[in-house]
PDB file of C-alpha atoms in Angstrom:
ATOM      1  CA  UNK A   1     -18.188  10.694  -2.425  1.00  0.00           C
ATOM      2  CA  UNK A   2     -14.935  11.494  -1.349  1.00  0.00           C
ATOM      3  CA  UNK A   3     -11.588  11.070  -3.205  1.00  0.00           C
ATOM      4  CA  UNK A   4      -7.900  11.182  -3.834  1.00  0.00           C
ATOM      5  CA  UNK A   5      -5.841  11.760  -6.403  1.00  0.00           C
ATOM      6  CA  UNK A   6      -1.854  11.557  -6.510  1.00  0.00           C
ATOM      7  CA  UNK A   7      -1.323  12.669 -10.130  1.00  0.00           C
ATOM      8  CA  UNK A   8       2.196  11.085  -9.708  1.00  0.00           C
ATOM      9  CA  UNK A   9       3.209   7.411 -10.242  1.00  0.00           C
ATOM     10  CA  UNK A  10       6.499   8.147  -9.822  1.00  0.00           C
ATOM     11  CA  UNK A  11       8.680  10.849  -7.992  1.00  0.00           C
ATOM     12  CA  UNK A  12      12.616  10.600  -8.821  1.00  0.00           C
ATOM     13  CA  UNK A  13      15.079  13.025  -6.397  1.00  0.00           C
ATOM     14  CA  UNK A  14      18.976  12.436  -5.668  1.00  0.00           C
ATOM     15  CA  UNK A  15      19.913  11.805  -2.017  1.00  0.00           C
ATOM     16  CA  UNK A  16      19.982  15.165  -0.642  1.00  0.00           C
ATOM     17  CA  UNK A  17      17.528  17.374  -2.370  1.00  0.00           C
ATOM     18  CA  UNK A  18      14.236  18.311  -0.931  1.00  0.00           C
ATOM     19  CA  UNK A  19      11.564  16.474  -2.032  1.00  0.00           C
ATOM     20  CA  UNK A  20       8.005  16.335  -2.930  1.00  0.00           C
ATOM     21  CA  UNK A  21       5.131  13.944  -3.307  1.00  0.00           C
ATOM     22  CA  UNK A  22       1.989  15.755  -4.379  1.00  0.00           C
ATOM     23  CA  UNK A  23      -1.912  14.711  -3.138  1.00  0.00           C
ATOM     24  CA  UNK A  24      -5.368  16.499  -3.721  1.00  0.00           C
ATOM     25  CA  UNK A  25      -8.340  15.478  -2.182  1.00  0.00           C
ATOM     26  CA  UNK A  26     -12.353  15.576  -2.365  1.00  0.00           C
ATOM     27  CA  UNK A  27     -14.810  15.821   0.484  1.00  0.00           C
ATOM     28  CA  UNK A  28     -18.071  16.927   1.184  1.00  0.00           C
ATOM     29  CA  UNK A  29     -16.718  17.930   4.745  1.00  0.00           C
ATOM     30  CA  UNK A  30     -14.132  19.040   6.166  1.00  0.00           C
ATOM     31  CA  UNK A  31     -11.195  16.923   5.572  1.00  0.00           C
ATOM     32  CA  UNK A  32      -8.954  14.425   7.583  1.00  0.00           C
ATOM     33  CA  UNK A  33      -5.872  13.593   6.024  1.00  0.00           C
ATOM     34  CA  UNK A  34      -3.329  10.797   6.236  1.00  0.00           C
ATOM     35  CA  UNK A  35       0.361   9.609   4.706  1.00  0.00           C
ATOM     36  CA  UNK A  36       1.459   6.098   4.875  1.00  0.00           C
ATOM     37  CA  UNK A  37       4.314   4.567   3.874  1.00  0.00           C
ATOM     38  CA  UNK A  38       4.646   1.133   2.239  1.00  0.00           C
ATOM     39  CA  UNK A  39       8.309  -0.426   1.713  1.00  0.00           C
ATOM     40  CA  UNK A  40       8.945  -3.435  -0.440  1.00  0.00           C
ATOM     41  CA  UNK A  41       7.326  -6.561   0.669  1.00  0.00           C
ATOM     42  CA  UNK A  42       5.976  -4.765   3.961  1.00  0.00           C
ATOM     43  CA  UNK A  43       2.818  -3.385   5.552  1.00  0.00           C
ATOM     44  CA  UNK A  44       1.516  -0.313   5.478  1.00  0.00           C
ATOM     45  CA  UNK A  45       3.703   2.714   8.263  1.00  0.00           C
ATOM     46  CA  UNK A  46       1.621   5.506   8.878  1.00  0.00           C
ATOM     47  CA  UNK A  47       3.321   8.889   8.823  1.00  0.00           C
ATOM     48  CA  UNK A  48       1.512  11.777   9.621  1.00  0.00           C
ATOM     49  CA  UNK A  49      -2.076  13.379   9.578  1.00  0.00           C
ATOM     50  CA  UNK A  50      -3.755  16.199   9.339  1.00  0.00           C
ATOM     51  CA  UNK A  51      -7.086  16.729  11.736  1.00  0.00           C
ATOM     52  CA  UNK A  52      -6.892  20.210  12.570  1.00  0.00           C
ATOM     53  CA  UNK A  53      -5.078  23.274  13.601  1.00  0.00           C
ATOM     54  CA  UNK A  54      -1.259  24.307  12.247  1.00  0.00           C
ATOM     55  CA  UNK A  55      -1.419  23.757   8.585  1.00  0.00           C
ATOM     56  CA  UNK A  56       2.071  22.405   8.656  1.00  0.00           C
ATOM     57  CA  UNK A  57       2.413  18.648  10.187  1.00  0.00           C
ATOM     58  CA  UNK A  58       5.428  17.326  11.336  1.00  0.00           C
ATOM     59  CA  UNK A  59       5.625  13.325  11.202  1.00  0.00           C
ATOM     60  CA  UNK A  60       7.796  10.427  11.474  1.00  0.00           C
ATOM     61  CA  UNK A  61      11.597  10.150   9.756  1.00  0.00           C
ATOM     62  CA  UNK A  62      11.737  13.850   8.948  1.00  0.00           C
ATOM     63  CA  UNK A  63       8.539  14.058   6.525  1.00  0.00           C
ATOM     64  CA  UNK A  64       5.823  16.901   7.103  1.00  0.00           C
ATOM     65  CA  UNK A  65       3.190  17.755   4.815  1.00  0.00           C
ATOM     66  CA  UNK A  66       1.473  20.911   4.335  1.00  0.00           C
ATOM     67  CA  UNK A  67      -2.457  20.884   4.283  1.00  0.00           C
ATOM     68  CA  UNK A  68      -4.226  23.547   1.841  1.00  0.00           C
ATOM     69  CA  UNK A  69      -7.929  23.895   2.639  1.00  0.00           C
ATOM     70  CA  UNK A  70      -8.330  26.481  -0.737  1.00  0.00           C
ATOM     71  CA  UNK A  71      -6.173  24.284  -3.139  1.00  0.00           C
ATOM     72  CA  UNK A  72      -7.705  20.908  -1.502  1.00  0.00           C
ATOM     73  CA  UNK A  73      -3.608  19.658  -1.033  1.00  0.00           C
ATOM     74  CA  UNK A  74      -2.169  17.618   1.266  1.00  0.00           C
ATOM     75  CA  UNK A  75       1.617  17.269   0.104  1.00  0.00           C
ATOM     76  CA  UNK A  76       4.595  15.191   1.719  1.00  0.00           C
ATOM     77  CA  UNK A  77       7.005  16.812   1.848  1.00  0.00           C
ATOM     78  CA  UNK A  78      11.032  16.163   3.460  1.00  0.00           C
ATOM     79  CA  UNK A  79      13.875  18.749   3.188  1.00  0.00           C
ATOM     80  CA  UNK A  80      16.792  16.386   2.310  1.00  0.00           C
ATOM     81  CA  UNK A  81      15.759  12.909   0.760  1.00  0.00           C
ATOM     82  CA  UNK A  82      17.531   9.954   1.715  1.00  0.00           C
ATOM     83  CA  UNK A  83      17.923   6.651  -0.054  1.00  0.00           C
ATOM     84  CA  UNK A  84      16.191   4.765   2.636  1.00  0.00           C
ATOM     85  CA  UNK A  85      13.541   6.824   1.825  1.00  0.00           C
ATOM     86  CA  UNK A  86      12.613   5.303  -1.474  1.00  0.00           C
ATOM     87  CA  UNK A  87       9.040   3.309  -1.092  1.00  0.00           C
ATOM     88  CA  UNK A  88       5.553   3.756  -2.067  1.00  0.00           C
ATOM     89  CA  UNK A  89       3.483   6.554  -0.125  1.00  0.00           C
ATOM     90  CA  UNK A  90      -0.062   7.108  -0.045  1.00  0.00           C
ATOM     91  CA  UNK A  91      -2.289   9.724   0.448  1.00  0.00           C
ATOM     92  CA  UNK A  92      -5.676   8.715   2.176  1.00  0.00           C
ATOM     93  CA  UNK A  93      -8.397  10.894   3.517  1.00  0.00           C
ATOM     94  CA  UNK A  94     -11.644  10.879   5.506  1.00  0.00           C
ATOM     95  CA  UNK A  95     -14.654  12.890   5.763  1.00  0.00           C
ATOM     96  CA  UNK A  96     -15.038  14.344   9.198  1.00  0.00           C
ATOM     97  CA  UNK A  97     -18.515  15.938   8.579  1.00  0.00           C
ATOM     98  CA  UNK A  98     -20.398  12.258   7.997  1.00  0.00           C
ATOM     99  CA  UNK A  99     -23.048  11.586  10.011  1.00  0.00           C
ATOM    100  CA  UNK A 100     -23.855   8.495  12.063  1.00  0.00           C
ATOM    101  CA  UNK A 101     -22.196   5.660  10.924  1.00  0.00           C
ATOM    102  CA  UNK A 102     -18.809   4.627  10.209  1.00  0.00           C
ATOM    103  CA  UNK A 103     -16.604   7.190   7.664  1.00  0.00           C
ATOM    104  CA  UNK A 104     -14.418   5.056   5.355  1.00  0.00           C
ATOM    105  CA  UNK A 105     -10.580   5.740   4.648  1.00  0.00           C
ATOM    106  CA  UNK A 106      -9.789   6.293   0.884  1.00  0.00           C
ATOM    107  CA  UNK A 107      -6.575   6.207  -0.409  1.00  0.00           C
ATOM    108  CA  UNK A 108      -4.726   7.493  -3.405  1.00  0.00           C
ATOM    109  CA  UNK A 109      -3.250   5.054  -5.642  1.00  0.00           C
ATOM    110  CA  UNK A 110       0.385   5.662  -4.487  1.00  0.00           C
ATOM    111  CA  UNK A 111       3.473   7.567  -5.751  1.00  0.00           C
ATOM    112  CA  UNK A 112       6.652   5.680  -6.336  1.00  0.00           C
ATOM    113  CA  UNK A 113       9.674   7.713  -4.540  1.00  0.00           C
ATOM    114  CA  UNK A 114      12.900   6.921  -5.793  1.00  0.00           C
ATOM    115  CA  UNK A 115      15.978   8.636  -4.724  1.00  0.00           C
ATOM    116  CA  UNK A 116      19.247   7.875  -6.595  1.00  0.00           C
ATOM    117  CA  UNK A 117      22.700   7.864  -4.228  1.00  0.00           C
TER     118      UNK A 117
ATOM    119  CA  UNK B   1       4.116  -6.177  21.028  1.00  0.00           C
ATOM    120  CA  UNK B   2       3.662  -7.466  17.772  1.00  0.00           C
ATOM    121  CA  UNK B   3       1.242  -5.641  16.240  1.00  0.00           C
ATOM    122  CA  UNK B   4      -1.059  -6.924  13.733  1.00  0.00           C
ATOM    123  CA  UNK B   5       0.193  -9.938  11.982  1.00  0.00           C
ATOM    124  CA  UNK B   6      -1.435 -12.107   9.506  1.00  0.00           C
ATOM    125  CA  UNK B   7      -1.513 -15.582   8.573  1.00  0.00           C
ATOM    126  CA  UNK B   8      -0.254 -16.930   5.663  1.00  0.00           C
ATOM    127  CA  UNK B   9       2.319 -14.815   4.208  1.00  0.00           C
ATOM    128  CA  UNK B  10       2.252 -16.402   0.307  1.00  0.00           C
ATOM    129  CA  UNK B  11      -0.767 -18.744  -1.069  1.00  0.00           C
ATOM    130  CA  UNK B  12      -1.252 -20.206  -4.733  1.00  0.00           C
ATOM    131  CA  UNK B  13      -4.880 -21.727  -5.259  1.00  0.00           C
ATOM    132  CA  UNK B  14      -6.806 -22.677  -8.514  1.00  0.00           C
ATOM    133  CA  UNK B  15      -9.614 -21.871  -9.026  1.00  0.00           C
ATOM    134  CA  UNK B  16     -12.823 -22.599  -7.487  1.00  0.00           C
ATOM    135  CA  UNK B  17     -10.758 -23.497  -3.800  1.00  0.00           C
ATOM    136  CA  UNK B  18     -11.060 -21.945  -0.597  1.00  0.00           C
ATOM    137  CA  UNK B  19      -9.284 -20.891   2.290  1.00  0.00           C
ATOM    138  CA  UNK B  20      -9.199 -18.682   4.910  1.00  0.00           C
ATOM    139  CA  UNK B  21      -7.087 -15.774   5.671  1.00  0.00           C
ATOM    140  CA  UNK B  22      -6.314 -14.629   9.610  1.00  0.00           C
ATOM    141  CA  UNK B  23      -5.451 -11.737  10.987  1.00  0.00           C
ATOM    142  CA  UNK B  24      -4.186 -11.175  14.886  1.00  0.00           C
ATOM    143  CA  UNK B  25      -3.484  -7.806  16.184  1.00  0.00           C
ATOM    144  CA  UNK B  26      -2.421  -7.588  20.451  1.00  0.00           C
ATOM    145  CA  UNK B  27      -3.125  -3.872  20.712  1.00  0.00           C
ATOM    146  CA  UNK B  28      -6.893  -4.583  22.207  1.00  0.00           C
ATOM    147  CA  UNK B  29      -8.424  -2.256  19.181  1.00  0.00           C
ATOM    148  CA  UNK B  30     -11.711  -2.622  18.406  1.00  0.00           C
ATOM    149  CA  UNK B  31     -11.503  -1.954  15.132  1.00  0.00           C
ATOM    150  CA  UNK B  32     -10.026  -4.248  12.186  1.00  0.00           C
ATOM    151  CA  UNK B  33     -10.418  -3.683   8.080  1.00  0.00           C
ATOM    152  CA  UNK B  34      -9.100  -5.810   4.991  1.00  0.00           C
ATOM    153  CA  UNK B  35      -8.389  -4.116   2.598  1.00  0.00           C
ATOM    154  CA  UNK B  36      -6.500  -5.182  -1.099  1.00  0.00           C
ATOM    155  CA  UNK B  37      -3.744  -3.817  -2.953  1.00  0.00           C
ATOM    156  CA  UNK B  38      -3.908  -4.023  -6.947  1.00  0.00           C
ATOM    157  CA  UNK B  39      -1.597  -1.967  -8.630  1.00  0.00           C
ATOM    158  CA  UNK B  40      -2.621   1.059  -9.381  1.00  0.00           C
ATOM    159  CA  UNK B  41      -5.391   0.935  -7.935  1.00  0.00           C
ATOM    160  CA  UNK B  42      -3.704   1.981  -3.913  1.00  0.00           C
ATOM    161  CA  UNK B  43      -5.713  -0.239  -1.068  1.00  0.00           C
ATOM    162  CA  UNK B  44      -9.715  -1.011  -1.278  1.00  0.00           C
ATOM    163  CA  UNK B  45     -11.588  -1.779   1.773  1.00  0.00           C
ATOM    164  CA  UNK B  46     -13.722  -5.162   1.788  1.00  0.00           C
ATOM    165  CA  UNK B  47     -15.173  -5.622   4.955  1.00  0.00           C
ATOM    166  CA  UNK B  48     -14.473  -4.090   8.423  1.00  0.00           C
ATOM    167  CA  UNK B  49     -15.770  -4.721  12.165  1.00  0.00           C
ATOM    168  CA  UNK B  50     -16.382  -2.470  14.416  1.00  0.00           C
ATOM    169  CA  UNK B  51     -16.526  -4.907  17.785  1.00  0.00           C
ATOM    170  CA  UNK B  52     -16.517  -8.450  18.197  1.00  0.00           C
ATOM    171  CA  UNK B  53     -19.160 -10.432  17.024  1.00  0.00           C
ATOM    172  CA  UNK B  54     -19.617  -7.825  13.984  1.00  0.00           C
ATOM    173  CA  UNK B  55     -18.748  -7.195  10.563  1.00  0.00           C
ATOM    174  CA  UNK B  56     -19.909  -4.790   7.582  1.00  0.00           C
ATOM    175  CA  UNK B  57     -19.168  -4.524   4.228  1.00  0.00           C
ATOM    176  CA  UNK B  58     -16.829  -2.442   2.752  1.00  0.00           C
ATOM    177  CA  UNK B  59     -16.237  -1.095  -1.129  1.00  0.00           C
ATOM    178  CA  UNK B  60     -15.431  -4.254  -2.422  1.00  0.00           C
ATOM    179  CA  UNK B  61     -17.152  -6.981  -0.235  1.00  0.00           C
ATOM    180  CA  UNK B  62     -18.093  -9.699  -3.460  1.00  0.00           C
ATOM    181  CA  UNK B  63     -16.568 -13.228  -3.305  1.00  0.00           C
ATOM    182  CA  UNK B  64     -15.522 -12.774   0.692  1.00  0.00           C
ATOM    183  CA  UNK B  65     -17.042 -13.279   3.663  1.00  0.00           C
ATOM    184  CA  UNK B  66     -15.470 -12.535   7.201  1.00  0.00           C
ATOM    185  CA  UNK B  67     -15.900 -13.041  10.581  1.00  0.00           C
ATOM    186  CA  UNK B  68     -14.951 -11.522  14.133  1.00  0.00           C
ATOM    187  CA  UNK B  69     -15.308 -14.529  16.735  1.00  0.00           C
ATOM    188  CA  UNK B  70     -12.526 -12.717  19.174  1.00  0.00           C
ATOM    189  CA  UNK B  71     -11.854  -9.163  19.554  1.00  0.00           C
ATOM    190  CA  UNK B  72      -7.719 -10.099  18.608  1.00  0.00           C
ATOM    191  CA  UNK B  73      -9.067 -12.143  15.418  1.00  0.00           C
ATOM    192  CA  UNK B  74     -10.540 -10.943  12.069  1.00  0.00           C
ATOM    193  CA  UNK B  75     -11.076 -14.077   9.460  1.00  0.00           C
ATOM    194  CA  UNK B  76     -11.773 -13.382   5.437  1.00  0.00           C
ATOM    195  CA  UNK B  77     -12.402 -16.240   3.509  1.00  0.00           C
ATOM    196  CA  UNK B  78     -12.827 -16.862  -0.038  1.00  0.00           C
ATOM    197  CA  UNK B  79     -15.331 -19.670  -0.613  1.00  0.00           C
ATOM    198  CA  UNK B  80     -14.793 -20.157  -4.304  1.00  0.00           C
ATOM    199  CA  UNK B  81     -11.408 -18.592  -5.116  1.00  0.00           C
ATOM    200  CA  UNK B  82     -11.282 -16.746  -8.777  1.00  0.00           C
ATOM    201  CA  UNK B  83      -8.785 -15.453 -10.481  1.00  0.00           C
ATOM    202  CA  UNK B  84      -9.917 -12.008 -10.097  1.00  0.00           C
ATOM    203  CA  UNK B  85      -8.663 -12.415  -6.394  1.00  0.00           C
ATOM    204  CA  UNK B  86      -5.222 -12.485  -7.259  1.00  0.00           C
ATOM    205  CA  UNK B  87      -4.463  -9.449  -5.069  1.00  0.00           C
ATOM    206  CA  UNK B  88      -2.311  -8.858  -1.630  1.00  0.00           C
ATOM    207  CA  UNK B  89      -4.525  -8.147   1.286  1.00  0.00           C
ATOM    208  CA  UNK B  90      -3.580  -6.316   4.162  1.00  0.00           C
ATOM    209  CA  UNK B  91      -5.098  -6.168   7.367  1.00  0.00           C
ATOM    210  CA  UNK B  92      -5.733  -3.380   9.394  1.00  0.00           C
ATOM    211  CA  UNK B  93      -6.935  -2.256  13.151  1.00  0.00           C
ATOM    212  CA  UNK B  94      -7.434   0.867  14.752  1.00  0.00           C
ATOM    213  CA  UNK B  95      -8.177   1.614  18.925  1.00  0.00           C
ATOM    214  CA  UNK B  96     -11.778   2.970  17.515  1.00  0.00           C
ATOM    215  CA  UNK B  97     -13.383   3.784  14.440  1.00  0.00           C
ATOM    216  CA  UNK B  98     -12.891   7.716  14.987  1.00  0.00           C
ATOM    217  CA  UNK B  99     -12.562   9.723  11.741  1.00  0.00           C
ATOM    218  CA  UNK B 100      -9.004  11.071  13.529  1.00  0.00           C
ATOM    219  CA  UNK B 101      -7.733   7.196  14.451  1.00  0.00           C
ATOM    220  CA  UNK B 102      -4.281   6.054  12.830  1.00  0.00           C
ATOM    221  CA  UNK B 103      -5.139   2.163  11.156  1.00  0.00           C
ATOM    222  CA  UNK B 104      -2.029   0.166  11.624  1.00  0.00           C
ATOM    223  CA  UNK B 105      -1.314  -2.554   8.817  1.00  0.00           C
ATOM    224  CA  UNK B 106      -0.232  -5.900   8.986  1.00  0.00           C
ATOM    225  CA  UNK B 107       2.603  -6.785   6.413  1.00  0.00           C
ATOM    226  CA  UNK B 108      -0.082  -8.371   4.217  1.00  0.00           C
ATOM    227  CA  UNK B 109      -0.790 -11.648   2.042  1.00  0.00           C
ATOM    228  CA  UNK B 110       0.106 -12.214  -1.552  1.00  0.00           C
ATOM    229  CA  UNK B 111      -2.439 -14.405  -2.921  1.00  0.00           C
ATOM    230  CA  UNK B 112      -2.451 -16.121  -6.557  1.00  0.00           C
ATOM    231  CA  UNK B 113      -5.733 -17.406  -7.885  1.00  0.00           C
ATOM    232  CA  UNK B 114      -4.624 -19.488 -10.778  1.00  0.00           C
TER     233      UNK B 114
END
């Protein structure tokens, strides 16, 4: 079965500084890999994925996250954090070697970011 | 182009009611999900459809059933509402159901069950 795990509820960063929001992942295959973004009373934005190719994936309002096939990561990352940033983000990920039939999305359980002014 | 939007926003029912959730999306995908949000527990698939005129069930599929009449329209209704269904549910489509697609959310329902 495949997983995620974000082993942090909350990430704190002041406006400015680079920050980090951490995700590891389990599959029997090889992995693809998704950020979303969820702001306060809103939907789901997705932000970036991973399917193949450069490591390092460039995505929507600055973020990128770098995939690591030996350390089974997938962080979000963003060089200068910005209050409008702060939201819940979540890590999801899907099993590209399944079989016939249709390969679920599973997310993480979310990381709080909050950046302070 | 509004996206995927869903119908109500905020709903309060005791136990043992029933209602019916929609969810519209104009992008033509063939693909739609519900999914739920409890904290800490990040978003839990229910049931999906992969075309109109089908659904399957997802990791969570007790207590709901759905229904995909029109390709634009996915229904999930709760016959006998519990309080274990206190949840928000979000709805989600994508253009297929490739293992690369991007599923693009709805802004979601906040149900109480009291």
């Amino acid at each position: 079965a495949q997983s995620v795990a974000q082993p942090e509820d909350q990430v704190n960063v002041a406006e400015g500084n680079p920050l980090t929001v951490k995700c590891t992942y389990s599959v029997s295959g090889n992995p693809y890999l998704f950020w979303y973004v969820q702001y306060p009373n809103r939907g789901l934005q997705f932000l970036l994925k991973y399917i193949t190719g450069d490591n390092l994936v460039k995505g929507s309002y600055g973020f990128e996250a770098e995939f690591n096939k030996s350390q089974t990561s997938f962080h979000l990352k963003k060089p200068s954090a910005l209050v409008s940033d702060s939201a819940l983000y979540f890590c999801a990920v899907r099993d590209a070697g399944r079989g016939s039939g249709y390969s679920t999305l599973t997310f993480g359980k979310g990381t709080m970011l909050l950046v302070s002014p | 182009n509004a996206g995927v939007t869903q119908t109500p926003k905020f709903r309060v029912l005791k136990t043992g009611q029933s209602m019916t959730l929609l969810c519209a999306q104009d992008m033509n995908h063939e693909y739609m999900y519900w999914y739920r949000q409890d904290p800490g527990m990040g978003l839990r698939l229910i049931h999906y459809s992969v075309g109109e005129g089908t659904t399957a069930k997802g990791e969570v599929p007790d207590g709901y059933n759905v229904s995909r009449l029109k390709k634009q329209n996915f229904l999930l209704g709760l016959e006998s509402a519990a309080p274990s269904q206190t949840s928000v549910y979000f709805c989600a489509s994508s253009r297929y159901g490739l293992t690369t697609d991007t599923q693009y959310f709805g802004p979601g329902t906040r149900l109480t069950v009291l």
